[in-house]
Coordinates of C-alpha atoms in Angstrom, one line a residue:
Chain A
M1 CA 0.0 0.0 0.0
T2 CA 1.4 3.4 -1.0
P3 CA 1.6 5.9 1.8
P4 CA -0.8 8.9 1.6
R5 CA 0.7 11.8 -0.2
L6 CA 0.6 15.1 1.6
A7 CA 1.0 18.6 0.1
L8 CA 3.1 20.7 2.4
L9 CA 2.6 24.4 1.5
D10 CA 5.9 26.3 1.1
Y11 CA 5.3 30.0 1.3
D12 CA 8.6 31.1 2.7
A13 CA 7.3 31.2 6.3
G14 CA 10.0 29.3 8.2
N15 CA 11.8 26.1 7.7
L16 CA 9.8 23.2 6.3
R17 CA 12.5 20.6 6.7
S18 CA 11.5 19.5 10.2
V19 CA 7.8 19.3 9.4
S20 CA 8.5 17.5 6.2
R21 CA 10.8 14.9 7.8
A22 CA 8.5 14.3 10.7
L23 CA 5.6 13.7 8.4
E24 CA 7.7 11.2 6.4
V25 CA 8.6 9.4 9.6
A26 CA 4.9 9.4 10.5
G27 CA 4.3 7.4 7.3
A28 CA 3.4 10.0 4.6
Q29 CA 4.9 10.9 1.3
V30 CA 5.5 14.6 1.4
E31 CA 5.4 17.0 -1.6
I32 CA 6.5 20.5 -1.1
V33 CA 4.0 22.7 -2.9
T34 CA 4.3 26.3 -3.9
S35 CA 1.2 26.8 -6.2
W36 CA -2.4 25.9 -6.6
D37 CA -1.6 24.3 -10.0
Q38 CA 0.7 21.8 -8.4
V39 CA -2.2 20.7 -6.1
D40 CA -4.7 20.5 -9.1
A41 CA -2.2 18.5 -11.2
A42 CA -1.9 15.8 -8.6
P43 CA -4.5 16.2 -5.8
P44 CA -2.9 15.1 -2.5
A45 CA -4.7 13.3 0.3
A46 CA -4.3 16.3 2.6
L47 CA -3.0 19.8 2.7
V48 CA -0.6 20.8 5.5
L49 CA -0.2 24.5 6.3
P50 CA 2.7 25.2 8.6
G51 CA 3.6 28.7 9.7
Q52 CA 6.1 30.6 11.7
G53 CA 6.6 34.3 12.4
H54 CA 4.1 37.1 12.1
F55 CA 0.4 36.6 11.3
R56 CA 0.3 39.4 8.8
D57 CA 3.5 38.3 7.1
C58 CA 2.2 34.7 6.7
Q59 CA -1.2 36.0 5.4
E60 CA 0.4 38.3 2.9
K61 CA 2.8 35.6 1.6
L62 CA -0.1 33.1 1.2
V63 CA -2.2 35.7 -0.7
A64 CA 0.8 36.8 -2.9
R65 CA 1.4 33.1 -3.9
G66 CA -2.3 32.4 -4.6
L67 CA -2.3 29.8 -1.9
W68 CA -4.8 31.6 0.3
P69 CA -7.8 30.9 -2.0
L70 CA -6.5 27.3 -2.4
C71 CA -6.7 26.8 1.3
L72 CA -10.2 28.3 1.5
D73 CA -11.3 26.2 -1.5
W74 CA -9.8 23.0 0.0
L75 CA -11.4 23.6 3.4
S76 CA -14.8 24.4 1.9
R77 CA -14.8 21.1 0.0
G78 CA -14.2 19.3 3.3
R79 CA -10.8 17.9 2.3
P80 CA -8.3 16.7 5.0
F81 CA -6.2 19.6 6.3
L82 CA -3.6 20.0 9.0
G83 CA -2.6 23.4 10.3
I84 CA 0.4 24.0 12.6
C85 CA 1.2 27.0 14.7
V86 CA 0.4 30.2 12.6
G87 CA -1.1 27.7 10.1
Y88 CA -3.7 27.0 12.8
Q89 CA -4.2 30.6 13.8
L90 CA -4.9 31.7 10.1
L91 CA -8.1 29.6 10.2
F92 CA -9.7 32.2 12.4
E93 CA -11.1 35.7 11.6
S94 CA -8.4 37.9 12.9
S95 CA -5.4 38.2 15.3
E96 CA -4.4 40.7 17.9
E97 CA -0.9 40.4 16.4
A98 CA -2.1 42.1 13.2
P99 CA -5.2 44.3 13.6
G100 CA -6.8 44.8 10.2
T101 CA -5.4 41.7 8.6
P102 CA -8.1 39.2 7.9
G103 CA -7.7 35.5 8.7
M104 CA -9.5 32.9 6.6
G105 CA -12.5 33.1 8.9
F106 CA -13.1 29.4 8.3
Y107 CA -13.9 29.3 12.0
A108 CA -15.4 32.1 14.0
G109 CA -13.1 33.4 16.6
T110 CA -9.9 35.5 17.0
V111 CA -6.3 34.9 17.9
K112 CA -5.3 36.5 21.2
K113 CA -2.0 37.4 23.0
F114 CA -1.0 36.1 26.4
K115 CA -0.8 38.7 29.0
A116 CA 2.7 38.7 30.4
R117 CA 3.1 39.2 34.2
R118 CA 5.3 38.1 37.0
D119 CA 6.0 34.4 36.4
V120 CA 4.0 34.3 33.2
K121 CA 6.6 34.6 30.6
V122 CA 5.7 35.4 27.0
P123 CA 6.5 33.7 24.6
H124 CA 4.9 30.6 26.1
M125 CA 8.1 28.6 25.5
G126 CA 8.8 25.0 26.2
W127 CA 7.0 21.8 27.1
D128 CA 3.5 22.0 28.4
T129 CA 0.7 19.5 28.9
L130 CA -2.3 18.8 26.8
R131 CA -5.7 18.2 28.5
F132 CA -7.9 16.3 26.1
T133 CA -11.3 17.8 25.8
Q134 CA -12.2 15.3 23.0
P135 CA -10.4 12.3 24.5
V136 CA -11.6 10.0 21.7
A137 CA -10.4 12.2 18.9
P138 CA -8.3 10.0 16.5
L139 CA -5.4 12.4 16.8
W140 CA -4.8 11.3 20.5
R141 CA -4.8 7.6 19.8
G142 CA -2.0 5.8 21.7
L143 CA -1.1 8.8 23.9
P144 CA -1.0 8.8 27.7
A145 CA -3.2 11.3 29.6
E146 CA -1.7 14.8 29.7
P147 CA 1.2 14.3 27.4
S148 CA 3.8 17.1 27.0
V149 CA 4.2 18.9 23.7
Y150 CA 6.6 21.7 22.7
Y151 CA 5.3 25.3 22.3
A152 CA 7.0 28.5 21.1
H153 CA 4.3 31.2 20.7
S154 CA 2.9 34.4 22.1
Y155 CA -0.6 34.2 20.5
Y156 CA -3.3 31.5 20.8
P157 CA -6.6 30.9 18.9
A158 CA -9.8 31.5 20.8
P159 CA -12.6 29.7 18.8
A160 CA -16.0 31.2 19.3
D161 CA -17.2 27.7 19.7
P162 CA -15.1 26.2 22.6
A163 CA -16.4 22.7 21.7
L164 CA -14.0 22.8 18.7
A165 CA -11.0 22.4 21.0
A166 CA -9.8 18.8 21.0
A167 CA -7.3 19.6 23.8
V168 CA -6.5 22.6 25.9
T169 CA -3.4 23.8 27.6
D170 CA -3.5 26.0 30.7
Y171 CA -1.2 29.0 30.6
G172 CA -1.2 32.6 31.8
G173 CA -4.6 32.2 33.4
V174 CA -6.3 30.9 30.3
S175 CA -7.1 27.4 29.0
F176 CA -6.5 27.9 25.3
A177 CA -7.5 25.6 22.4
A178 CA -4.2 23.8 22.0
A179 CA -5.7 21.7 19.1
L180 CA -8.8 21.5 17.1
A181 CA -10.3 18.4 15.5
D182 CA -13.3 19.0 13.3
G183 CA -13.9 16.2 10.9
P184 CA -11.3 16.4 8.2
V185 CA -9.6 19.5 9.8
A186 CA -6.9 19.1 12.4
A187 CA -4.9 22.0 13.7
V188 CA -2.4 22.4 16.5
Q189 CA -0.8 25.4 18.2
F190 CA 2.2 23.4 19.4
H191 CA 5.0 21.9 17.3
P192 CA 4.4 18.2 16.7
E193 CA 7.5 18.0 14.6
K194 CA 9.5 19.1 17.7
S195 CA 7.6 17.1 20.3
Q196 CA 9.6 13.9 20.1
E197 CA 7.6 10.7 20.3
V198 CA 4.4 12.4 21.4
G199 CA 4.4 14.7 18.3
L200 CA 5.3 11.9 16.0
T201 CA 2.4 9.8 17.4
I202 CA 0.0 12.7 16.7
L203 CA 1.3 13.0 13.1
R204 CA 1.1 9.3 12.6
N205 CA -2.6 9.4 13.8
F206 CA -3.3 12.2 11.3
V207 CA -1.6 10.3 8.4
A208 CA -3.4 7.1 9.4
S209 CA -6.7 8.8 9.0
L210 CA -6.1 9.5 5.3
P211 CA -6.8 7.2 2.4
P212 CA -3.7 5.5 0.9
A213 CA -2.4 7.1 -2.3
A214 CA -3.3 4.2 -4.4
V215 CA -7.0 4.9 -3.9
Q216 CA -6.9 8.5 -5.1
D217 CA -4.4 7.9 -7.9
V218 CA -6.9 5.7 -9.8
Chain B
M1 CA 1.8 22.9 33.5
L2 CA 4.8 24.5 31.8
A3 CA 7.9 22.4 32.6
K4 CA 11.2 23.8 33.6
R5 CA 13.6 22.9 30.8
I6 CA 16.8 20.9 31.0
I7 CA 19.0 21.8 28.1
P8 CA 22.4 20.2 27.4
C9 CA 24.8 22.3 25.5
L10 CA 27.4 20.9 23.0
D11 CA 30.4 22.9 22.0
V12 CA 31.0 22.2 18.3
H13 CA 34.2 23.0 16.5
A14 CA 34.7 22.3 12.8
G15 CA 31.7 19.9 12.9
R16 CA 32.9 18.0 16.0
V17 CA 31.8 18.0 19.6
V18 CA 34.9 19.2 21.5
K19 CA 33.9 18.6 25.1
G20 CA 33.9 15.1 26.5
T21 CA 30.8 13.0 26.2
R22 CA 32.2 9.8 27.6
F23 CA 29.1 8.6 29.4
L24 CA 27.0 8.4 26.3
A25 CA 28.9 5.3 25.2
L26 CA 28.7 6.3 21.6
R27 CA 30.6 4.8 18.7
D28 CA 31.7 8.4 18.0
A29 CA 31.3 10.7 20.9
G30 CA 32.6 13.6 18.8
D31 CA 29.7 13.3 16.3
P32 CA 27.2 16.0 17.1
V33 CA 24.4 14.1 15.5
E34 CA 25.1 11.0 17.6
C35 CA 25.3 13.1 20.8
A36 CA 22.0 14.9 19.8
L37 CA 20.3 11.5 19.3
A38 CA 21.5 10.2 22.6
Y39 CA 20.2 13.3 24.4
N40 CA 17.0 13.1 22.4
D41 CA 16.5 9.5 23.6
G42 CA 17.6 10.5 27.1
G43 CA 14.8 12.9 27.6
A44 CA 16.5 16.3 27.1
D45 CA 14.0 19.1 26.6
E46 CA 16.1 21.0 24.0
L47 CA 19.6 21.1 22.7
V48 CA 22.0 23.9 22.2
F49 CA 24.9 23.7 19.7
L50 CA 27.5 26.4 20.4
D51 CA 29.7 26.8 17.4
I52 CA 33.2 27.8 18.4
T53 CA 34.4 27.7 14.8
A54 CA 36.2 30.7 13.2
S55 CA 36.4 30.2 9.4
S56 CA 33.6 30.4 6.9
D57 CA 34.5 27.0 5.5
E58 CA 33.7 25.5 8.8
R59 CA 30.4 27.4 8.9
R60 CA 29.3 25.2 6.0
I61 CA 30.2 22.2 8.1
L62 CA 28.0 23.5 10.9
L63 CA 25.0 24.0 8.6
D64 CA 25.5 20.4 7.5
V65 CA 25.6 19.2 11.2
V66 CA 22.4 21.2 11.9
E67 CA 20.7 19.7 8.8
R68 CA 21.6 16.1 9.8
T69 CA 20.6 16.7 13.4
A70 CA 17.2 18.2 12.5
A71 CA 16.6 15.3 10.1
A72 CA 17.1 12.7 12.9
C73 CA 16.0 14.5 16.1
F74 CA 12.5 15.8 16.6
M75 CA 13.3 18.2 19.4
P76 CA 14.0 21.9 19.6
L77 CA 17.5 22.9 18.6
T78 CA 19.1 26.3 19.3
V79 CA 22.3 27.2 17.5
G80 CA 24.7 30.0 18.5
G81 CA 28.2 31.2 18.1
G82 CA 29.5 33.7 15.4
V83 CA 26.0 34.7 14.2
R84 CA 26.4 38.2 12.7
T85 CA 23.7 39.0 10.2
P86 CA 20.1 38.2 9.4
D87 CA 21.4 36.0 6.5
D88 CA 23.4 33.9 9.1
V89 CA 20.1 33.5 11.1
R90 CA 18.2 32.6 8.0
A91 CA 20.8 30.0 6.9
L92 CA 20.7 28.3 10.3
L93 CA 16.9 28.3 10.5
N94 CA 16.7 26.9 7.0
A95 CA 19.1 24.2 7.9
G96 CA 16.7 23.2 10.7
A97 CA 17.6 25.2 13.8
D98 CA 14.5 26.3 15.7
K99 CA 16.2 29.2 17.5
V100 CA 19.3 31.1 16.8
S101 CA 21.3 32.8 19.5
L102 CA 22.9 36.2 19.1
N103 CA 25.6 37.7 21.3
T104 CA 28.5 39.9 20.2
A105 CA 26.8 41.1 17.0
A106 CA 23.7 42.2 18.9
L107 CA 25.9 44.2 21.3
A108 CA 27.7 45.9 18.3
N109 CA 24.4 46.5 16.6
P110 CA 21.3 46.1 18.8
S111 CA 18.9 46.8 16.0
L112 CA 19.9 43.3 14.6
I113 CA 17.6 41.9 17.3
D114 CA 14.6 44.0 16.1
E115 CA 15.4 43.1 12.5
C116 CA 15.7 39.3 13.1
A117 CA 12.7 39.2 15.5
C118 CA 10.6 41.0 12.8
A119 CA 11.8 38.8 9.9
F120 CA 11.8 35.4 11.7
G121 CA 9.5 35.8 14.7
C122 CA 10.6 36.6 18.2
Q123 CA 10.1 33.0 19.3
C124 CA 13.3 32.0 17.4
I125 CA 15.6 34.8 18.5
V126 CA 17.6 34.1 21.6
V127 CA 20.1 36.7 23.0
A128 CA 23.0 35.3 24.9
I129 CA 24.3 37.6 27.7
D130 CA 27.6 36.9 29.4
A131 CA 27.7 38.8 32.6
K132 CA 30.4 39.4 35.2
R133 CA 30.0 41.0 38.6
R134 CA 31.5 44.4 38.8
T135 CA 34.2 45.1 41.4
P136 CA 32.8 47.6 43.9
T137 CA 34.5 50.9 43.6
A138 CA 34.6 53.9 46.0
A139 CA 32.0 55.6 43.8
A140 CA 29.0 56.1 46.0
E141 CA 26.5 55.0 43.4
N142 CA 27.8 51.4 43.1
A143 CA 29.4 50.7 46.4
A144 CA 26.5 48.8 47.8
D145 CA 25.3 47.1 44.6
P146 CA 27.9 47.2 41.9
G147 CA 25.8 45.1 39.6
W148 CA 27.0 43.1 36.5
E149 CA 28.8 44.1 33.4
V150 CA 28.2 42.5 30.0
F151 CA 31.3 40.9 28.5
T152 CA 32.2 39.6 25.1
H153 CA 35.0 37.4 23.8
G154 CA 34.6 34.7 26.4
G155 CA 34.6 37.1 29.3
R156 CA 37.8 39.0 28.3
R157 CA 36.3 42.2 26.9
P158 CA 33.8 44.4 28.7
A159 CA 31.0 45.6 26.5
G160 CA 30.4 48.8 28.5
R161 CA 26.8 47.8 29.3
D162 CA 25.0 46.9 32.5
A163 CA 23.6 43.3 32.3
L164 CA 20.2 44.1 33.7
A165 CA 19.7 47.1 31.5
W166 CA 20.8 45.1 28.4
A167 CA 18.5 42.2 29.3
Q168 CA 15.6 44.6 29.5
E169 CA 16.6 46.2 26.2
V170 CA 16.9 42.9 24.3
A171 CA 13.5 41.9 25.6
E172 CA 12.0 45.2 24.4
R173 CA 13.7 44.8 21.0
G174 CA 11.9 41.5 20.5
A175 CA 14.2 38.7 21.7
G176 CA 12.1 35.7 22.6
E177 CA 14.4 34.4 25.3
I178 CA 17.6 35.2 27.1
L179 CA 20.5 32.8 27.6
L180 CA 22.2 34.2 30.7
T181 CA 25.8 33.0 31.5
S182 CA 27.6 34.1 34.7
M183 CA 31.2 34.4 33.8
D184 CA 32.1 34.3 37.5
A185 CA 30.3 31.0 38.0
D186 CA 31.1 29.4 34.7
G187 CA 33.5 26.5 35.1
T188 CA 33.6 26.7 38.9
K189 CA 31.0 23.9 39.5
A190 CA 30.1 25.9 42.6
G191 CA 26.6 26.8 41.6
Y192 CA 24.8 29.3 39.4
D193 CA 24.9 33.0 40.2
L194 CA 21.6 33.2 41.9
P195 CA 21.4 36.9 42.5
L196 CA 22.2 37.7 38.9
T197 CA 19.7 35.2 37.5
A198 CA 16.9 36.2 39.9
K199 CA 17.4 39.9 39.0
V200 CA 17.4 39.3 35.3
A201 CA 14.5 36.8 35.3
G202 CA 12.6 39.2 37.6
S203 CA 13.1 42.2 35.4
V204 CA 12.0 40.8 32.0
K205 CA 8.9 39.1 30.8
I206 CA 10.6 36.6 28.4
P207 CA 12.0 33.3 29.5
V208 CA 15.5 33.2 31.0
I209 CA 17.9 30.2 30.6
A210 CA 20.5 30.1 33.3
S211 CA 24.0 29.0 32.5
G212 CA 27.3 28.6 34.2
G213 CA 28.3 27.0 37.5
A214 CA 26.4 23.7 37.6
G215 CA 28.3 21.2 39.7
E216 CA 25.7 19.3 41.6
L217 CA 21.9 18.6 41.3
K218 CA 21.1 21.1 44.1
H219 CA 22.5 23.9 42.0
L220 CA 20.0 23.2 39.2
A221 CA 17.1 23.2 41.7
D222 CA 18.4 26.4 43.3
V223 CA 18.5 28.4 40.1
L224 CA 15.1 27.2 39.0
T225 CA 13.6 28.3 42.3
Q226 CA 15.5 31.0 44.0
G227 CA 17.1 32.1 40.7
R228 CA 13.7 32.1 39.0
A229 CA 15.1 30.7 35.8
D230 CA 12.8 29.1 33.3
A231 CA 15.4 26.6 32.1
V232 CA 18.9 25.5 32.8
L233 CA 21.7 25.0 30.4
A234 CA 24.3 22.5 31.5
A235 CA 27.3 21.0 29.8
S236 CA 29.9 19.2 31.9
I237 CA 27.4 17.9 34.4
F238 CA 26.1 15.7 31.7
H239 CA 29.1 15.2 29.5
F240 CA 31.3 13.8 32.2
G241 CA 28.8 11.2 33.2
E242 CA 28.1 12.5 36.6
H243 CA 24.4 12.7 35.9
T244 CA 21.9 11.7 33.3
I245 CA 18.9 13.8 32.2
A246 CA 16.7 11.3 33.9
S247 CA 18.5 11.5 37.3
V248 CA 18.4 15.3 37.1
K249 CA 14.7 15.2 36.4
N250 CA 14.0 12.7 39.2
F251 CA 15.8 15.0 41.6
L252 CA 14.0 18.2 40.5
Q253 CA 10.7 16.4 40.6
A254 CA 11.3 15.3 44.1
Q255 CA 11.9 19.0 45.0
G256 CA 8.5 19.8 43.6
I257 CA 9.9 21.5 40.4
P258 CA 7.7 20.8 37.3
V259 CA 9.7 18.8 34.8
R260 CA 8.7 16.9 31.6
R261 CA 8.6 13.1 32.0
T262 CA 8.9 11.1 28.8
V263 CA 7.7 7.8 30.3
G264 CA 4.3 6.5 29.2
V265 CA 4.4 7.2 25.5
A266 CA 2.9 4.1 24.0
A267 CA 4.2 4.3 20.5
A268 CA 7.7 3.1 19.8
A269 CA 9.9 4.6 17.1

């Protein structure tokens, strides 16, 4: 059986090597994609949207490369999607990091900034625990309760519908939506590609939820 | 709960680890990738490569080491040493580093921090500060609390800046984290500089990694509690086989310090 083929969107927003390599270890074939045409020419089993840096910068680069409407089209057709870090935040309507810059608005809600105070350092940097709010979500298969994952962020999505959160992490006085699982859409604020075995397990679970390549290539 | 991080540091010269790593029982203890894998398996929370290489030829070798490490190790990797320009930062990030540490170049041109934080995100910009306690002088203003001076070139050259003020400035300019080394404590194995670490950690809202002086487990616990550090960097305490990551974490956990445990992950590699 051929491993599912994933399209990893390359829009010059951080290094893709770690994500790409981790997805391969998780059992996927990874194609680095820079245009909508590439996706149409050989439709992948899933789209993966990574993202590092500034919300506005990521938004502008996706728009400039024509990948923004691709994401919206893909999501609206209910196709499998994985968003990581800013790639998760962009699914919402806006961000406190970039007032005036629209997100995709695929989900109602905004992206907020942690309030730094004594002993609440921002960025939220390091290993923190997930509390599963959807314990049966396929993403969490095989994981122990409250596993640790690696974070490096100052902003977090606040979905208007809190039930979207598949797991939360408590930091700075909030329980933020660490991950979202909504049918074919999965998105995480932490870095699975940097979260050692826990992260690889989550990626394996995502890949395992996809149809093998042989099926779509027919 | 956010865990206090335990971060081994490897000094790399011309693509080779130069400090001892005897305990790891590796085929090639000088290979940074093998060392990184051993720390990855041992439960380290992050890794730091400190490049002590001079020539640009050897920079290429470092990038190759970073690439090979990132391909094999799914854990956060910070690389520092000799980083001068945004292009240097970009090259390291593209090779697979998650964070890049600036030091001398940021002191010479502080706007480098703003520029890099803006271009790559503050979460991947670490500023390393090497601080040394000032000698009290007769001058009235510093007789009681002389404070700490920032040094460059391995503690030989004063930068003409106060460590506390510099820490606040780098945080304001967009650094995501401070790697704070006490030049007084470094190499003594007599413990971290707790007053320095506590002052810096208490005066900035970004995480502070304490470095220099670890000799026994109690030192790590002290700097994470009294010193208010968010993470500890340690080199020789691990390299010479005195302690493992697991023994350090067992000790800290027994002191009530939150650490990340890797036991209980069902899936095997």
